[in-house]
Tab-separated table of C-alpha atoms (C1' of nucleotides) and ligand atoms in Angstrom:
chain	number	residue	atom	x	y	z
A	167	MET	CA	-5.033	-24.399	-37.193
A	168	ASN	CA	-3.029	-22.238	-33.804
A	169	GLN	CA	-1.504	-24.700	-31.419
A	170	PRO	CA	-4.700	-27.011	-30.571
A	171	ILE	CA	-1.832	-29.571	-29.996
A	172	HIS	CA	-1.349	-28.185	-25.950
A	173	LEU	CA	-5.160	-28.330	-25.720
A	174	LYS	CA	-6.745	-31.850	-27.220
A	175	SER	CA	-3.373	-33.319	-25.347
A	176	ALA	CA	-4.671	-31.694	-22.178
A	177	GLY	CA	-8.130	-33.085	-22.899
A	178	LEU	CA	-10.345	-29.591	-23.785
A	179	LYS	CA	-11.656	-29.149	-26.681
A	180	SER	CA	-9.902	-26.373	-28.964
A	181	THR	CA	-11.853	-23.264	-28.986
A	182	LEU	CA	-11.088	-19.612	-29.645
A	183	PRO	CA	-11.352	-18.058	-26.620
A	184	ARG	CA	-8.701	-20.728	-25.162
A	185	ILE	CA	-6.786	-20.564	-28.026
A	186	ARG	CA	-6.327	-16.712	-27.446
A	187	VAL	CA	-5.689	-17.118	-24.098
A	188	LEU	CA	-3.054	-19.646	-24.817
A	189	ASN	CA	-1.545	-17.824	-27.014
A	190	LEU	CA	-1.480	-14.775	-25.126
A	191	PHE	CA	0.196	-16.640	-22.016
A	192	GLU	CA	3.077	-17.710	-24.939
A	193	SER	CA	3.289	-14.201	-26.306
A	194	SER	CA	3.334	-11.962	-23.429
A	195	ASP	CA	6.813	-10.988	-22.188
A	196	GLU	CA	4.476	-9.872	-18.741
A	197	HIS	CA	4.291	-14.009	-17.562
A	198	HIS	CA	2.672	-13.179	-14.369
A	199	LEU	CA	-0.551	-12.537	-15.332
A	200	SER	CA	-4.388	-11.762	-13.423
A	201	ALA	CA	-7.691	-12.798	-14.638
A	202	GLU	CA	-8.343	-8.751	-15.009
A	203	ASP	CA	-4.701	-8.167	-17.192
A	204	VAL	CA	-5.541	-11.191	-19.401
A	205	TYR	CA	-9.087	-10.078	-20.217
A	206	LYS	CA	-8.061	-6.243	-21.280
A	207	LYS	CA	-5.201	-7.537	-22.757
A	208	LEU	CA	-7.528	-9.520	-25.482
A	209	LEU	CA	-9.857	-6.849	-25.113
A	210	ALA	CA	-6.432	-4.357	-26.612
A	211	THR	CA	-5.834	-6.771	-29.468
A	212	GLY	CA	-9.714	-6.981	-30.408
A	213	ASP	CA	-9.580	-10.691	-29.234
A	214	ASP	CA	-12.530	-10.010	-27.254
A	215	VAL	CA	-13.273	-13.098	-24.575
A	216	GLY	CA	-16.043	-12.573	-22.009
A	217	LEU	CA	-14.262	-12.139	-18.784
A	218	ALA	CA	-16.570	-15.092	-17.208
A	219	THR	CA	-14.936	-17.349	-19.873
A	220	VAL	CA	-11.154	-15.992	-19.008
A	221	TYR	CA	-11.567	-16.799	-15.632
A	222	ARG	CA	-13.328	-20.617	-16.185
A	223	VAL	CA	-10.527	-21.196	-18.982
A	224	LEU	CA	-7.767	-19.930	-16.417
A	225	ILE	CA	-9.413	-22.691	-13.965
A	226	GLN	CA	-9.170	-25.178	-16.899
A	227	PHE	CA	-6.096	-24.364	-17.887
A	228	GLU	CA	-4.475	-24.496	-14.345
A	229	GLN	CA	-6.924	-27.355	-13.451
A	230	ALA	CA	-4.928	-29.030	-16.853
A	231	GLY	CA	-1.806	-28.121	-15.744
A	232	LEU	CA	-1.235	-25.588	-18.663
A	233	LEU	CA	-0.949	-22.735	-15.800
A	234	VAL	CA	0.278	-22.209	-12.232
A	235	ARG	CA	-1.690	-20.559	-9.848
A	236	HIS	CA	0.100	-17.458	-8.166
A	237	ASN	CA	-1.343	-15.762	-4.827
A	238	PHE	CA	0.986	-12.918	-3.676
A	239	ALA	CA	0.311	-11.441	-0.260
A	240	GLY	CA	-3.257	-12.261	-0.400
A	241	ASP	CA	-3.683	-10.275	-3.662
A	242	LYS	CA	-5.908	-11.390	-6.565
A	243	SER	CA	-4.245	-14.690	-8.036
A	244	VAL	CA	-2.219	-14.407	-11.117
A	245	PHE	CA	-0.867	-16.924	-13.406
A	246	GLU	CA	1.957	-18.282	-15.358
A	247	LEU	CA	2.576	-20.789	-18.375
A	248	ASN	CA	3.649	-24.063	-16.945
A	249	GLN	CA	7.097	-24.666	-18.161
A	250	GLY	CA	8.023	-27.883	-15.507
A	251	LYS	CA	10.207	-25.836	-13.584
A	252	HIS	CA	8.963	-25.069	-10.288
A	253	HIS	CA	10.522	-21.787	-8.490
A	254	ASP	CA	10.113	-19.312	-5.900
A	255	HIS	CA	8.731	-15.916	-6.459
A	256	ILE	CA	10.605	-12.558	-5.257
A	257	VAL	CA	7.560	-9.320	-5.522
A	258	CYS	CA	9.056	-5.785	-5.085
A	259	LEU	CA	6.816	-3.822	-2.880
A	260	GLN	CA	6.974	-0.532	-4.928
A	261	CYS	CA	7.071	-1.985	-8.508
A	262	HIS	CA	5.821	-5.210	-8.291
A	263	ARG	CA	8.266	-6.369	-10.609
A	264	VAL	CA	8.672	-9.738	-9.891
A	265	GLU	CA	11.597	-11.971	-9.652
A	266	GLU	CA	12.122	-15.958	-9.645
A	267	PHE	CA	14.351	-18.039	-7.789
A	268	TYR	CA	15.058	-21.538	-6.996
A	269	ASP	CA	16.747	-23.129	-4.197
A	270	ALA	CA	17.306	-27.108	-4.438
A	271	THR	CA	18.491	-26.817	-0.844
A	272	ILE	CA	15.266	-24.656	0.422
A	273	GLU	CA	13.308	-26.988	-1.408
A	274	SER	CA	14.635	-30.139	0.084
A	275	ARG	CA	14.500	-28.722	3.922
A	276	GLN	CA	11.017	-28.175	3.351
A	277	ASN	CA	10.355	-31.510	2.613
A	278	LYS	CA	12.224	-32.767	5.725
A	279	ALA	CA	10.834	-30.355	7.701
A	280	ALA	CA	7.076	-31.530	6.766
A	281	ALA	CA	8.254	-34.887	6.470
A	282	GLU	CA	9.228	-34.799	10.245
A	283	ARG	CA	5.995	-34.028	11.380
A	284	GLY	CA	3.994	-36.736	9.631
A	285	PHE	CA	2.812	-34.669	6.403
A	286	THR	CA	2.994	-35.887	3.323
A	287	VAL	CA	3.671	-32.057	0.762
A	288	GLN	CA	1.332	-31.773	-1.862
A	289	ASP	CA	2.342	-28.292	-2.923
A	290	HIS	CA	4.089	-25.221	-1.095
A	291	SER	CA	3.719	-21.493	-1.970
A	292	LEU	CA	7.154	-19.245	-1.402
A	293	ASN	CA	7.535	-15.423	-1.682
A	294	ILE	CA	9.415	-13.018	-0.532
A	295	TYR	CA	8.584	-9.090	-0.340
A	296	ALA	CA	10.908	-6.815	-0.956
A	297	ASN	CA	12.066	-3.423	-2.290
A	298	CYS	CA	14.341	-4.057	-5.111
A	299	ILE	CA	16.807	-1.190	-5.846
A	300	LYS	CA	17.577	-1.779	-9.350
A	301	PRO	CA	17.640	1.192	-11.977
A	302	LYS	CA	14.313	-0.741	-13.233
A	303	CYS	CA	12.115	-0.123	-10.126
A	304	PRO	CA	10.056	3.648	-10.811
A	305	ASN	CA	10.041	3.017	-6.865
A	306	LYS	CA	6.232	4.017	-6.898
A	307	PRO	CA	4.982	4.281	-3.499
A	308	ARG	CA	2.616	1.510	-2.811
B	237	MET	CA	-8.346	-3.341	34.042
B	238	ASN	CA	-7.577	-6.127	31.774
B	239	GLN	CA	-4.241	-5.732	29.857
B	240	PRO	CA	-4.101	-2.182	28.524
B	241	ILE	CA	-0.360	-2.644	29.112
B	242	HIS	CA	-0.311	-4.191	25.872
B	243	LEU	CA	-2.777	-1.659	24.268
B	244	LYS	CA	-1.250	1.740	25.019
B	245	SER	CA	2.606	0.870	24.627
B	246	ALA	CA	1.165	0.135	21.362
B	247	GLY	CA	-0.154	3.514	20.955
B	248	LEU	CA	-3.337	2.555	21.186
B	249	LYS	CA	-6.745	3.877	22.950
B	250	SER	CA	-7.385	1.047	25.444
B	251	THR	CA	-11.419	0.304	24.578
B	252	LEU	CA	-13.601	-2.252	25.332
B	253	PRO	CA	-13.758	-3.835	21.436
B	254	ARG	CA	-9.811	-3.538	21.793
B	255	ILE	CA	-9.920	-5.646	24.940
B	256	ARG	CA	-12.471	-8.535	23.890
B	257	VAL	CA	-9.840	-8.960	20.613
B	258	LEU	CA	-6.762	-8.903	22.537
B	259	ASN	CA	-7.980	-11.117	25.344
B	260	LEU	CA	-9.737	-13.926	22.752
B	261	PHE	CA	-6.352	-14.188	20.863
B	262	GLU	CA	-4.309	-14.529	24.194
B	263	SER	CA	-6.884	-17.253	25.675
B	264	SER	CA	-8.032	-19.194	22.265
B	265	ASP	CA	-5.935	-22.498	22.087
B	266	GLU	CA	-7.284	-22.129	18.348
B	267	HIS	CA	-4.281	-19.241	17.518
B	268	HIS	CA	-5.015	-18.515	14.034
B	269	LEU	CA	-7.896	-16.897	13.553
B	270	SER	CA	-9.996	-15.284	10.563
B	271	ALA	CA	-11.826	-12.107	11.066
B	272	GLU	CA	-15.337	-14.220	11.051
B	273	ASP	CA	-13.494	-16.652	13.412
B	274	VAL	CA	-13.108	-13.784	15.680
B	275	TYR	CA	-16.819	-12.335	15.492
B	276	LYS	CA	-18.245	-15.380	15.957
B	277	LYS	CA	-16.530	-16.783	18.904
B	278	LEU	CA	-17.297	-12.731	20.881
B	279	LEU	CA	-20.339	-13.479	19.843
B	280	ALA	CA	-20.735	-16.840	21.730
B	281	THR	CA	-19.145	-15.710	24.573
B	282	GLY	CA	-21.620	-12.655	24.953
B	283	ASP	CA	-18.631	-10.309	24.204
B	284	ASP	CA	-20.174	-8.469	21.540
B	285	VAL	CA	-18.096	-6.925	18.952
B	286	GLY	CA	-19.582	-5.550	15.578
B	287	LEU	CA	-18.381	-7.271	12.585
B	288	ALA	CA	-16.952	-4.053	10.728
B	289	THR	CA	-15.105	-3.103	14.883
B	290	VAL	CA	-13.538	-6.584	14.374
B	291	TYR	CA	-12.142	-5.780	10.537
B	292	ARG	CA	-10.280	-2.497	11.801
B	293	VAL	CA	-8.826	-3.572	14.839
B	294	LEU	CA	-7.411	-6.389	13.508
B	295	ILE	CA	-5.694	-4.306	10.654
B	296	GLN	CA	-4.426	-1.814	14.055
B	297	PHE	CA	-3.135	-4.509	15.526
B	298	GLU	CA	-1.221	-6.166	12.713
B	299	GLN	CA	-0.051	-2.472	12.091
B	300	ALA	CA	0.936	-2.241	15.806
B	301	GLY	CA	2.949	-5.162	15.497
B	302	LEU	CA	0.636	-7.377	17.748
B	303	LEU	CA	-0.767	-9.668	15.304
B	304	VAL	CA	0.532	-11.264	12.500
B	305	ARG	CA	-1.222	-12.045	9.234
B	306	HIS	CA	-1.359	-15.205	7.458
B	307	ASN	CA	-2.899	-15.825	4.035
B	308	PHE	CA	-3.154	-19.105	3.692
B	309	ALA	CA	-3.753	-20.360	-0.457
B	310	GLY	CA	-5.774	-17.055	-1.270
B	311	ASP	CA	-7.971	-17.926	1.177
B	312	LYS	CA	-9.693	-15.560	4.173
B	313	SER	CA	-6.676	-13.748	5.872
B	314	VAL	CA	-5.897	-15.569	9.362
B	315	PHE	CA	-3.977	-13.624	12.567
B	316	GLU	CA	-2.001	-15.275	15.073
B	317	LEU	CA	-0.495	-13.356	18.196
B	318	ASN	CA	3.065	-11.869	17.316
B	319	GLN	CA	4.897	-14.128	19.471
B	320	GLY	CA	8.342	-12.164	18.443
B	321	LYS	CA	9.254	-15.759	16.966
B	322	HIS	CA	8.488	-15.619	13.170
B	323	HIS	CA	7.839	-19.054	11.651
B	324	ASP	CA	6.052	-20.995	8.665
B	325	HIS	CA	3.481	-23.096	7.927
B	326	ILE	CA	2.286	-26.432	7.088
B	327	VAL	CA	-1.332	-26.493	6.727
B	328	CYS	CA	-2.790	-29.813	6.153
B	329	LEU	CA	-5.540	-29.554	2.983
B	330	GLN	CA	-7.895	-32.055	4.619
B	331	CYS	CA	-8.260	-31.119	8.056
B	332	HIS	CA	-7.241	-27.402	7.841
B	333	ARG	CA	-4.677	-28.331	10.685
B	334	VAL	CA	-2.172	-25.848	10.861
B	335	GLU	CA	1.553	-26.807	11.952
B	336	GLU	CA	4.267	-24.122	12.456
B	337	PHE	CA	7.616	-24.758	11.958
B	338	TYR	CA	11.492	-22.786	11.488
B	339	ASP	CA	14.543	-23.447	9.817
B	340	ALA	CA	16.958	-21.276	10.080
B	341	THR	CA	19.002	-22.474	7.098
B	342	ILE	CA	15.340	-21.791	5.092
B	343	GLU	CA	15.660	-18.436	6.019
B	344	SER	CA	19.358	-17.604	5.184
B	345	ARG	CA	18.895	-19.033	2.031
B	346	GLN	CA	16.046	-17.020	1.687
B	347	ASN	CA	18.287	-13.369	2.183
B	348	LYS	CA	21.275	-14.758	0.550
B	349	ALA	CA	18.682	-15.419	-2.547
B	350	ALA	CA	16.971	-11.814	-2.747
B	351	ALA	CA	20.450	-10.291	-1.421
B	352	GLU	CA	22.371	-11.462	-4.980
B	353	ARG	CA	19.015	-10.047	-6.921
B	354	GLY	CA	19.755	-6.711	-5.704
B	355	PHE	CA	16.571	-6.863	-3.164
B	356	THR	CA	15.671	-5.626	0.317
B	357	VAL	CA	13.391	-7.952	2.136
B	358	GLN	CA	10.865	-6.819	4.245
B	359	ASP	CA	9.047	-9.473	4.108
B	360	HIS	CA	7.834	-13.105	3.498
B	361	SER	CA	5.621	-15.893	3.742
B	362	LEU	CA	6.628	-19.483	3.044
B	363	ASN	CA	3.486	-21.662	3.570
B	364	ILE	CA	3.302	-26.158	2.844
B	365	TYR	CA	0.420	-27.242	2.113
B	366	ALA	CA	0.079	-31.213	2.623
B	367	ASN	CA	-2.132	-33.858	3.950
B	368	CYS	CA	-1.224	-34.993	7.769
B	369	ILE	CA	-1.494	-38.736	8.442
B	370	LYS	CA	-1.744	-38.268	12.048
B	371	PRO	CA	-4.988	-39.703	13.759
B	372	LYS	CA	-5.958	-36.244	14.431
B	373	CYS	CA	-6.866	-35.759	10.971
B	374	PRO	CA	-10.323	-36.658	10.561
B	375	ASN	CA	-9.121	-35.796	6.693
B	376	LYS	CA	-12.399	-34.736	5.453
B	377	PRO	CA	-12.113	-34.384	1.733
B	378	ARG	CA	-11.503	-30.273	1.557
C	191	DG	C1'	-20.580	-31.636	-46.038
C	192	DA	C1'	-25.023	-30.795	-43.581
C	193	DA	C1'	-27.463	-32.643	-39.038
C	194	DT	C1'	-27.005	-32.771	-34.038
C	195	DG	C1'	-26.199	-33.173	-29.671
C	196	DT	C1'	-23.141	-32.197	-25.417
C	197	DG	C1'	-20.126	-28.415	-24.508
C	198	DA	C1'	-18.489	-24.008	-24.620
C	199	DT	C1'	-19.240	-19.060	-24.270
C	200	DG	C1'	-21.430	-14.414	-22.937
C	201	DT	C1'	-24.235	-11.117	-20.360
C	202	DT	C1'	-25.894	-10.673	-15.938
C	203	DA	C1'	-27.020	-11.547	-11.407
C	204	DA	C1'	-24.749	-13.553	-7.001
C	205	DT	C1'	-21.319	-14.349	-3.629
C	206	DG	C1'	-17.981	-13.596	-0.044
C	207	DA	C1'	-14.436	-10.848	2.041
C	208	DT	C1'	-13.149	-6.477	2.979
C	209	DA	C1'	-13.835	-1.656	2.800
C	210	DA	C1'	-15.636	2.301	3.610
C	211	DT	C1'	-19.923	5.932	4.881
C	212	DC	C1'	-21.209	8.343	8.590
C	213	DA	C1'	-24.336	9.540	12.731
C	214	DT	C1'	-24.026	8.036	17.947
C	215	DT	C1'	-20.968	7.160	21.732
C	216	DC	C1'	-16.419	6.025	24.481
C	217	DC	C1'	-12.152	7.965	26.426
C	218	DT	C1'	-9.087	10.219	27.955
C	219	DA	C1'	-7.388	14.570	29.774
C	220	DT	C1'	-8.971	18.673	31.251
D	189	DA	C1'	-18.088	16.268	35.090
D	190	DT	C1'	-17.168	18.921	30.070
D	191	DA	C1'	-14.895	19.105	25.629
D	192	DG	C1'	-13.511	17.116	22.058
D	193	DG	C1'	-11.234	14.076	19.372
D	194	DA	C1'	-10.968	9.037	18.261
D	195	DA	C1'	-13.724	4.400	18.221
D	196	DT	C1'	-18.021	2.046	17.625
D	197	DG	C1'	-21.482	-0.047	14.950
D	198	DA	C1'	-25.208	-0.206	11.830
D	199	DT	C1'	-25.099	-0.293	6.863
D	200	DT	C1'	-24.240	0.261	2.093
D	201	DA	C1'	-20.022	0.053	-0.858
D	202	DT	C1'	-16.172	-2.500	-3.628
D	203	DC	C1'	-13.561	-5.934	-5.757
D	204	DA	C1'	-12.395	-9.954	-7.258
D	205	DT	C1'	-14.524	-14.042	-8.085
D	206	DT	C1'	-18.824	-17.707	-9.535
D	207	DA	C1'	-23.495	-19.180	-10.810
D	208	DA	C1'	-26.925	-19.279	-13.447
D	209	DC	C1'	-29.061	-19.529	-17.749
D	210	DA	C1'	-29.705	-18.596	-22.475
D	211	DT	C1'	-27.421	-19.365	-27.171
D	212	DC	C1'	-23.686	-20.550	-29.661
D	213	DA	C1'	-19.892	-23.435	-31.424
D	214	DC	C1'	-16.368	-27.998	-31.998
D	215	DA	C1'	-16.461	-32.439	-32.873
D	216	DT	C1'	-18.808	-36.642	-34.714
D	217	DT	C1'	-21.852	-39.187	-37.387
D	218	DC	C1'	-24.422	-40.317	-41.269
E	50	MN	MN1	7.134	-16.875	-11.866
E	51	MN	MN1	1.415	-19.279	13.063
E	52	ZN	ZN1	10.985	-2.702	-7.606
E	53	ZN	ZN1	-5.478	-33.485	8.666
DNA sequence: GAATGTGATGTTAATGATAATCATTCCTAT
DNA sequence: ATAGGAATGATTATCATTAACATCACATTC
């Protein structure tokens, strides 16, 4: 048995496609993956899973709290393992590299802004779009 | 002549469809509008404009700096007039009302976070998803 | 350990938002 | 008023995502 632990405790039946998708997220170094990313990576390793199933499993994992969904710049959704530590993202417009950050002051001021206006915060999304100047960046045109 | 001022100074030829779209944004009380919103509102007033043209004009206005685009929760894009004053948004998950806010501390800490990591900020998007408790909110289920 | 019923899967078709085509029409500068 | 290039609109295409539905696999019972 692989990690039926997570799946069962998440209220999900332990099936081969779900185990494969979960394994992928746990083993991949790229940890922000789109449905297409997941589909292709599983194809490449022979751990074939139907595309519709990938989409379904991602939604289920998100609802179960195993994955977190992000939408960068209106593009396709990307998912990452929910490590319990919320963070926001900086996305390089050139190489699409994603870096994570957390700023407690930003978080608390968001809550303050919402509360002052009579809102009960459910969620938020903060993405910074930038150009990275690190050597890693191929700086390919968009 | 309507407001060929804006259009010309933005480097855009003054055409009837563009004037109509611009007028709509300048006169509508709802100031966050999707392409479909624009299309339907123009239909309703008889100021008919093709849907493809609406999409094109919105892109052109965005590139010209007349409009700003937002993507709330991965949904369809919405646009608003660029008043030169950047702000972020709180979106009610129930009635979809959008409220605007600006927090200088949040802005500066974003820049700091990006700079510390070697990024040159080009843009950012901060959306708070919440439930509003004001009487205005019909609190319709999503 | 085999039967069994429900829920999961995969193939395929449908959606919805947006972009691309292309023939026709409209601005703007002669 | 004319001419040439840009803009428009009807239509088709694309892309990500979801829906349908027949088949298959898990988990539980016998
Ligand atoms: Mn992340
Ligand atoms: Mn706004
Ligand atoms: Zn980069
Ligand atoms: Zn509301």
